[in-house]
Amino acid sequence: MARHLINAMVNGDRVEFVCGTGQTLLDVLRGELHLTGTKNGCGTGDCGACTVVLNGRPINACLVLGAEVDGSEIETIEGMAQGGELHPLQQKFLDHAALQCGICTPGILKMAQAYLETNPDPTETEVRFALAGNLCRCTGYDKIVRAVLDAAAEMRASET
Amino acid sequence: MNEIKTPRGGSNYQWVGKNTPRPDGVDKVTGRARYGDDMIVPGMLHGKILRSPHAHAKILSIDTSKAEALDGVKAVVTSADIPDHPMAQPPYPPIVNDFHDISRNVMAREKVLYDGHAVAAVAAISEEIARDAIKLIKVEYKVLQHILDPREAAQPDAVVLHEDLFTYGVEPKPTKPSNIFRVMHGERGDLNAGFAEADLVIEREFSSQPVHQGYIEPMACIATTSEDGAVELWTSTQGHFVQRTLLSKLLNMEMAKIRVTASEIGGGFGGKTTVYAEPLAIRLSQKTGRPVRMTMTRSEVFRATGPTVGSKTRIKVGMKKDGTITAGEAEIWYQAGAFKGSPIGRAVDTFFSPYTVANCKAAAYDVCVNRPKVAAYRAPGATMACYPMESVVNELAKELGLDPVEVRLKNAVKEGDESLMGTKHGRIGLVEVLEAVKEHPHYKAPLGDNEGRGFAVGYWLHGGGLSSAAVNLMDDGTLGVATGNPDIGGSRSSMRAMAAEELGVNVELLKPIIADTGSLGFSYLTAGSRTTYATGMAVVNATREVIDKLRALAAKKWDIPVEDVRWDAGQAIATDNYKDIKPLSLKELAGMATSMGGPVAGHSEINASGQGATFCAQLVDVEIDPDTGFTSTKRHTVFQDAGRAISPDYVEGQMQGGAVQGIGWALNEEYIYDDEARLQNTGFLDYRMPVASDVPMIDTVIIEVPNPNHPYGVRGVGEPPLVSAPAAVANAVENAIGQTMSDLPLSPPKILAALHAQAAGDD
Ligand code: FES
Ligand code: FES
């Protein structure tokens, strides 16, 4: 398999890695960069556990090739807390007990973060549809949806 | 809206019953927590499994030479590398761990018995090479006729999976092999008399499909073997101590030579209670002398790990005009999958258990079919028996013009009643649960067009059993709390809350961990809704031992008898006889411990008993789209007796999560096989579990009727919500469209067909 030398910004750090043509961004993040916070629940784009933000858009890292991200900016769960402070979404997930096993949590947090940037004041239904690509088998989604709505409210309040 | 009802008044606890910070929370929202596949070990190899494309075939030969010759391949294993074991012999306990079967399930020996059955495994320096290598393994099969349906497989002329399996528990002992491993019975009263007393008798047949636990984290493990033979295993499991036992027996190794560490676990729901790839990873690491990581793909998880059983049921129930259930009779066939051992005892116990039916009889058959060997799924064996019973009770009540909740109240079991499998109930909360339903606004809320409301109640006798815990006091007054139960959904919080409550100190001073198998006494699985009950009890015991030692330390310091020292609110206090002795705090005592005799720690190893029944009732409103047959859940309220909710948020979470799994089970999830019995929906796209936009908020009402046998009154809460959820959803659909739906899942095509048949009948 051919190898490619790739440069990218990951969570604000310039990184360089070599990847095979068939390796996905998820393989690279987890296997090469050892950023194992991004999870693999299916590898086929069906669960959202691998959600990261690529050039400002939330994507499934298992559906993007490592070789495609040359020159890109990537944000993963590891970069979400800043300067020792949890992001409001992370804090609200804890406050609302919005995780049980927690395997879906990194993907859902990244999805929610990206979504709230496009829609800072969503309805419950909008949040449900925004998260429809992120499976959670533990919580029944109730507390996740509440946490996202509450975080959105707090983020709006701190904007003003 | 979530609420908690404590019929006997509230509590004065400081930490128990409060939502305390979750000890592993920050790690889980920052991506720091390490799950099965997150461990990277220097020099590790990657393992891959070759799986059977046939549902039933003889293995004629396996040629691994080409794979072994591939550059980068370090080892190949087949069944020849897994020790064989003789079949377990009767008398059989309720749950049989037969190593003859386990060795054949982890690696097919004479035959493959389901699509996806493991046939060989390789370890290579990269995943890519491992994937290429398994394609080079040549297996010659002789394809045999397959069988998927449990009732067909139970027929005398059915093709048999195991030539050496003879039905157990029937007289005379059969001389012909069968797919039926055993039949379990329960009976009381006089059935004929009971049915004769009834004003209405309904008899129906039902079926349900196998559904997968659907945990989002696929199985993953890393095995390392050192030159001295010691094995270290890191794995995503619901019970690392149980894994150690299974692996040591399966691989003929000393237990002390296998040290298992449980990773964080990304969901299990009963599915991660046995071994799959672990023994193969160990054998590959033994052969290569290198760490071997094995992670399943999602399709492997669906094809080769245990879903829950599919079932066929025949049930007959009689009711008087006043709602009294006079008699019940049920027969159920469970698909065990390729090997014996489905939870049929739970089926017998579940059918009539919420009710004081004087005359009843239940029989359950454990039947082998060409599907993956079943594993537990949240209340294993109970859900498929609850659904037919609750559906028929719903229908009887409707036909007799009775209120569905009043009917249940009329027949509700109470303290002193006995379940069909002989559990005598202590203080239980079914009546309180039903009263809470009646009082809830959801119960009488108006319904719209095409909407229906369903109600069902379920029973689960939660687990107790073997648990260990250790509490270690550190010099600065902080403490470590070690248990042997993987934390699937917040159990660390509950363990910590109970220990802090005992000590009377802030929860933040305690750090709970999950200890590996080398560090603590045996602890059974995190399963059966047993952890907060049994392991919680061990934690309380261990904490009390620490308190006793601290009292002794204070007595020594003060030079008074230990009986004169009590423990209260985080300090040792001398009795009123010693007015001038000032109390010593936990922190002060911790500081003097090492110089005054040694470190202070407590530990407890118990076989917890006294667990009790938990009842969970659900109200569900659905709306049916008459054009498409699509069902949407509009409102869902779960009522459950939790005994005492140690961490209410996480109890609610269990209720909500179980309810939504039940919605999936009732409406959508099923295994779809083609004519060759190859599984067709091996991914989340086609095995469609509920997503956020499919469901409403799930309201919860926690009822607290404490179990007097637990220091804090705990009852297991994880499983009961899934017992009654599918039944409640199915009843809602039935009430919406006005006919009994007897074949789960109630997917749109089935509902549409029912609506069309109805319309045709009306014309
Ligand atoms: S792992 Fe990428 S969507 Fe599931
Ligand atoms: S918390 Fe377990 S899958 Fe979401």
mmCIF file of N, CA, C and O in Angstrom, chain B residues 369-415:
data_model
loop_
_atom_site.group_PDB
_atom_site.id
_atom_site.type_symbol
_atom_site.label_atom_id
_atom_site.label_comp_id
_atom_site.label_asym_id
_atom_site.label_seq_id
_atom_site.Cartn_x
_atom_site.Cartn_y
_atom_site.Cartn_z
ATOM 1 N N VAL B 369 -30.263 -23.874 17.699
ATOM 2 C CA VAL B 369 -30.501 -23.558 16.288
ATOM 3 C C VAL B 369 -29.223 -22.963 15.712
ATOM 4 O O VAL B 369 -28.298 -22.635 16.459
ATOM 5 N N ASN B 370 -29.174 -22.797 14.376
ATOM 6 C CA ASN B 370 -27.939 -22.318 13.741
ATOM 7 C C ASN B 370 -27.830 -20.802 13.780
ATOM 8 O O ASN B 370 -27.841 -20.117 12.752
ATOM 9 N N ARG B 371 -27.744 -20.297 14.977
ATOM 10 C CA ARG B 371 -27.543 -18.864 15.214
ATOM 11 C C ARG B 371 -26.464 -18.753 16.264
ATOM 12 O O ARG B 371 -26.200 -19.711 16.975
ATOM 13 N N PRO B 372 -25.865 -17.536 16.404
ATOM 14 C CA PRO B 372 -24.847 -17.407 17.452
ATOM 15 C C PRO B 372 -25.411 -17.768 18.823
ATOM 16 O O PRO B 372 -26.593 -17.539 19.097
ATOM 17 N N LYS B 373 -24.589 -18.360 19.644
ATOM 18 C CA LYS B 373 -24.992 -18.721 21.009
ATOM 19 C C LYS B 373 -25.490 -17.471 21.725
ATOM 20 O O LYS B 373 -24.814 -16.449 21.728
ATOM 21 N N VAL B 374 -26.672 -17.548 22.306
ATOM 22 C CA VAL B 374 -27.220 -16.358 22.947
ATOM 23 C C VAL B 374 -26.396 -15.947 24.150
ATOM 24 O O VAL B 374 -25.726 -16.756 24.778
ATOM 25 N N ALA B 375 -26.465 -14.675 24.429
ATOM 26 C CA ALA B 375 -25.885 -14.150 25.663
ATOM 27 C C ALA B 375 -27.007 -13.432 26.396
ATOM 28 O O ALA B 375 -28.111 -13.264 25.866
ATOM 29 N N ALA B 376 -26.705 -13.026 27.596
ATOM 30 C CA ALA B 376 -27.703 -12.287 28.348
ATOM 31 C C ALA B 376 -27.970 -10.949 27.663
ATOM 32 O O ALA B 376 -27.098 -10.388 27.019
ATOM 33 N N TYR B 377 -29.170 -10.469 27.760
ATOM 34 C CA TYR B 377 -29.466 -9.087 27.398
ATOM 35 C C TYR B 377 -30.444 -8.566 28.437
ATOM 36 O O TYR B 377 -31.591 -8.963 28.471
ATOM 37 N N ARG B 378 -29.982 -7.718 29.292
ATOM 38 C CA ARG B 378 -30.793 -6.945 30.224
ATOM 39 C C ARG B 378 -32.103 -7.662 30.607
ATOM 40 O O ARG B 378 -33.062 -7.596 29.864
ATOM 41 N N ALA B 379 -32.100 -8.316 31.721
ATOM 42 C CA ALA B 379 -33.233 -9.144 32.155
ATOM 43 C C ALA B 379 -33.385 -10.358 31.263
ATOM 44 O O ALA B 379 -34.461 -10.616 30.710
ATOM 45 N N PRO B 380 -32.293 -11.125 31.106
ATOM 46 C CA PRO B 380 -32.310 -12.246 30.167
ATOM 47 C C PRO B 380 -33.453 -13.211 30.448
ATOM 48 O O PRO B 380 -33.604 -13.705 31.553
ATOM 49 N N GLY B 381 -34.226 -13.485 29.422
ATOM 50 C CA GLY B 381 -35.275 -14.489 29.521
ATOM 51 C C GLY B 381 -36.607 -13.954 30.007
ATOM 52 O O GLY B 381 -37.619 -14.633 29.882
ATOM 53 N N ALA B 382 -36.631 -12.757 30.560
ATOM 54 C CA ALA B 382 -37.867 -12.260 31.161
ATOM 55 C C ALA B 382 -38.743 -11.506 30.156
ATOM 56 O O ALA B 382 -39.967 -11.658 30.133
ATOM 57 N N THR B 383 -38.100 -10.711 29.305
ATOM 58 C CA THR B 383 -38.849 -9.825 28.413
ATOM 59 C C THR B 383 -39.772 -10.605 27.482
ATOM 60 O O THR B 383 -40.926 -10.224 27.270
ATOM 61 N N MET B 384 -39.245 -11.714 26.942
ATOM 62 C CA MET B 384 -40.031 -12.475 25.946
ATOM 63 C C MET B 384 -41.198 -13.201 26.594
ATOM 64 O O MET B 384 -42.127 -13.617 25.900
ATOM 65 N N ALA B 385 -41.142 -13.408 27.896
ATOM 66 C CA ALA B 385 -42.271 -14.039 28.587
ATOM 67 C C ALA B 385 -43.254 -12.989 29.095
ATOM 68 O O ALA B 385 -44.456 -13.230 29.164
ATOM 69 N N CYS B 386 -42.729 -11.818 29.439
ATOM 70 C CA CYS B 386 -43.593 -10.732 29.912
ATOM 71 C C CYS B 386 -44.535 -10.264 28.803
ATOM 72 O O CYS B 386 -45.714 -10.017 29.037
ATOM 73 N N TYR B 387 -44.003 -10.165 27.597
ATOM 74 C CA TYR B 387 -44.788 -9.606 26.486
ATOM 75 C C TYR B 387 -46.076 -10.401 26.197
ATOM 76 O O TYR B 387 -47.170 -9.815 26.175
ATOM 77 N N PRO B 388 -46.014 -11.727 26.008
ATOM 78 C CA PRO B 388 -47.274 -12.450 25.746
ATOM 79 C C PRO B 388 -48.272 -12.328 26.896
ATOM 80 O O PRO B 388 -49.471 -12.117 26.658
ATOM 81 N N MET B 389 -47.790 -12.446 28.116
ATOM 82 C CA MET B 389 -48.699 -12.387 29.267
ATOM 83 C C MET B 389 -49.362 -11.018 29.356
ATOM 84 O O MET B 389 -50.579 -10.899 29.502
ATOM 85 N N GLU B 390 -48.567 -9.974 29.259
ATOM 86 C CA GLU B 390 -49.125 -8.630 29.402
ATOM 87 C C GLU B 390 -50.045 -8.290 28.229
ATOM 88 O O GLU B 390 -51.007 -7.538 28.383
ATOM 89 N N SER B 391 -49.770 -8.858 27.073
ATOM 90 C CA SER B 391 -50.645 -8.627 25.930
ATOM 91 C C SER B 391 -52.006 -9.284 26.170
ATOM 92 O O SER B 391 -53.058 -8.679 25.927
ATOM 93 N N VAL B 392 -51.979 -10.506 26.680
ATOM 94 C CA VAL B 392 -53.250 -11.213 26.921
ATOM 95 C C VAL B 392 -54.014 -10.564 28.074
ATOM 96 O O VAL B 392 -55.238 -10.422 28.013
ATOM 97 N N VAL B 393 -53.307 -10.143 29.100
ATOM 98 C CA VAL B 393 -53.993 -9.462 30.213
ATOM 99 C C VAL B 393 -54.637 -8.168 29.711
ATOM 100 O O VAL B 393 -55.773 -7.834 30.062
ATOM 101 N N ASN B 394 -53.928 -7.463 28.838
ATOM 102 C CA ASN B 394 -54.463 -6.249 28.230
ATOM 103 C C ASN B 394 -55.776 -6.558 27.490
ATOM 104 O O ASN B 394 -56.783 -5.865 27.646
ATOM 105 N N GLU B 395 -55.738 -7.638 26.722
ATOM 106 C CA GLU B 395 -56.899 -8.011 25.928
ATOM 107 C C GLU B 395 -58.060 -8.459 26.819
ATOM 108 O O GLU B 395 -59.221 -8.077 26.584
ATOM 109 N N LEU B 396 -57.756 -9.249 27.831
ATOM 110 C CA LEU B 396 -58.806 -9.710 28.749
ATOM 111 C C LEU B 396 -59.483 -8.519 29.432
ATOM 112 O O LEU B 396 -60.712 -8.441 29.513
ATOM 113 N N ALA B 397 -58.662 -7.585 29.902
ATOM 114 C CA ALA B 397 -59.210 -6.420 30.599
ATOM 115 C C ALA B 397 -60.123 -5.633 29.662
ATOM 116 O O ALA B 397 -61.215 -5.211 30.035
ATOM 117 N N LYS B 398 -59.643 -5.472 28.425
ATOM 118 C CA LYS B 398 -60.426 -4.713 27.444
ATOM 119 C C LYS B 398 -61.767 -5.404 27.176
ATOM 120 O O LYS B 398 -62.821 -4.776 27.191
ATOM 121 N N GLU B 399 -61.689 -6.703 26.931
ATOM 122 C CA GLU B 399 -62.909 -7.466 26.621
ATOM 123 C C GLU B 399 -63.913 -7.424 27.776
ATOM 124 O O GLU B 399 -65.112 -7.413 27.565
ATOM 125 N N LEU B 400 -63.400 -7.423 28.991
ATOM 126 C CA LEU B 400 -64.286 -7.438 30.153
ATOM 127 C C LEU B 400 -64.626 -6.028 30.629
ATOM 128 O O LEU B 400 -65.281 -5.847 31.655
ATOM 129 N N GLY B 401 -64.120 -5.037 29.913
ATOM 130 C CA GLY B 401 -64.428 -3.648 30.250
ATOM 131 C C GLY B 401 -63.813 -3.204 31.565
ATOM 132 O O GLY B 401 -64.409 -2.411 32.311
ATOM 133 N N LEU B 402 -62.623 -3.696 31.845
ATOM 134 C CA LEU B 402 -61.974 -3.350 33.111
ATOM 135 C C LEU B 402 -60.790 -2.426 32.880
ATOM 136 O O LEU B 402 -60.168 -2.444 31.816
ATOM 137 N N ASP B 403 -60.478 -1.652 33.904
ATOM 138 C CA ASP B 403 -59.322 -0.762 33.844
ATOM 139 C C ASP B 403 -58.040 -1.592 33.956
ATOM 140 O O ASP B 403 -57.909 -2.423 34.855
ATOM 141 N N PRO B 404 -57.085 -1.387 33.037
ATOM 142 C CA PRO B 404 -55.901 -2.253 33.024
ATOM 143 C C PRO B 404 -55.067 -2.180 34.313
ATOM 144 O O PRO B 404 -54.463 -3.176 34.705
ATOM 145 N N VAL B 405 -55.028 -1.028 34.935
ATOM 146 C CA VAL B 405 -54.213 -0.921 36.158
ATOM 147 C C VAL B 405 -54.953 -1.553 37.337
ATOM 148 O O VAL B 405 -54.367 -2.248 38.159
ATOM 149 N N GLU B 406 -56.293 -1.337 37.376
ATOM 150 C CA GLU B 406 -57.080 -1.960 38.452
ATOM 151 C C GLU B 406 -56.977 -3.483 38.391
ATOM 152 O O GLU B 406 -56.906 -4.155 39.422
ATOM 153 N N VAL B 407 -56.969 -4.007 37.179
ATOM 154 C CA VAL B 407 -56.843 -5.458 37.023
ATOM 155 C C VAL B 407 -55.533 -5.937 37.637
ATOM 156 O O VAL B 407 -55.485 -6.933 38.359
ATOM 157 N N ARG B 408 -54.477 -5.200 37.373
ATOM 158 C CA ARG B 408 -53.178 -5.599 37.947
ATOM 159 C C ARG B 408 -53.196 -5.472 39.467
ATOM 160 O O ARG B 408 -52.647 -6.309 40.168
ATOM 161 N N LEU B 409 -53.822 -4.394 39.951
ATOM 162 C CA LEU B 409 -53.875 -4.199 41.408
ATOM 163 C C LEU B 409 -54.636 -5.344 42.074
ATOM 164 O O LEU B 409 -54.264 -5.827 43.132
ATOM 165 N N LYS B 410 -55.686 -5.754 41.401
ATOM 166 C CA LYS B 410 -56.521 -6.827 41.960
ATOM 167 C C LYS B 410 -55.714 -8.109 42.151
ATOM 168 O O LYS B 410 -55.948 -8.874 43.085
ATOM 169 N N ASN B 411 -54.784 -8.338 41.236
ATOM 170 C CA ASN B 411 -54.031 -9.602 41.262
ATOM 171 C C ASN B 411 -52.604 -9.458 41.781
ATOM 172 O O ASN B 411 -51.828 -10.417 41.748
ATOM 173 N N ALA B 412 -52.240 -8.251 42.207
ATOM 174 C CA ALA B 412 -50.823 -7.963 42.503
ATOM 175 C C ALA B 412 -50.263 -8.838 43.624
ATOM 176 O O ALA B 412 -50.911 -9.069 44.639
ATOM 177 N N VAL B 413 -49.024 -9.333 43.424
ATOM 178 C CA VAL B 413 -48.356 -10.093 44.488
ATOM 179 C C VAL B 413 -47.874 -9.152 45.582
ATOM 180 O O VAL B 413 -47.529 -7.996 45.335
ATOM 181 N N LYS B 414 -47.860 -9.679 46.809
ATOM 182 C CA LYS B 414 -47.435 -8.905 47.975
ATOM 183 C C LYS B 414 -46.480 -9.740 48.801
ATOM 184 O O LYS B 414 -46.216 -10.903 48.479
ATOM 185 N N GLU B 415 -46.015 -9.146 49.865
ATOM 186 C CA GLU B 415 -45.120 -9.849 50.777
ATOM 187 C C GLU B 415 -45.735 -11.196 51.174
ATOM 188 O O GLU B 415 -46.916 -11.268 51.500
#
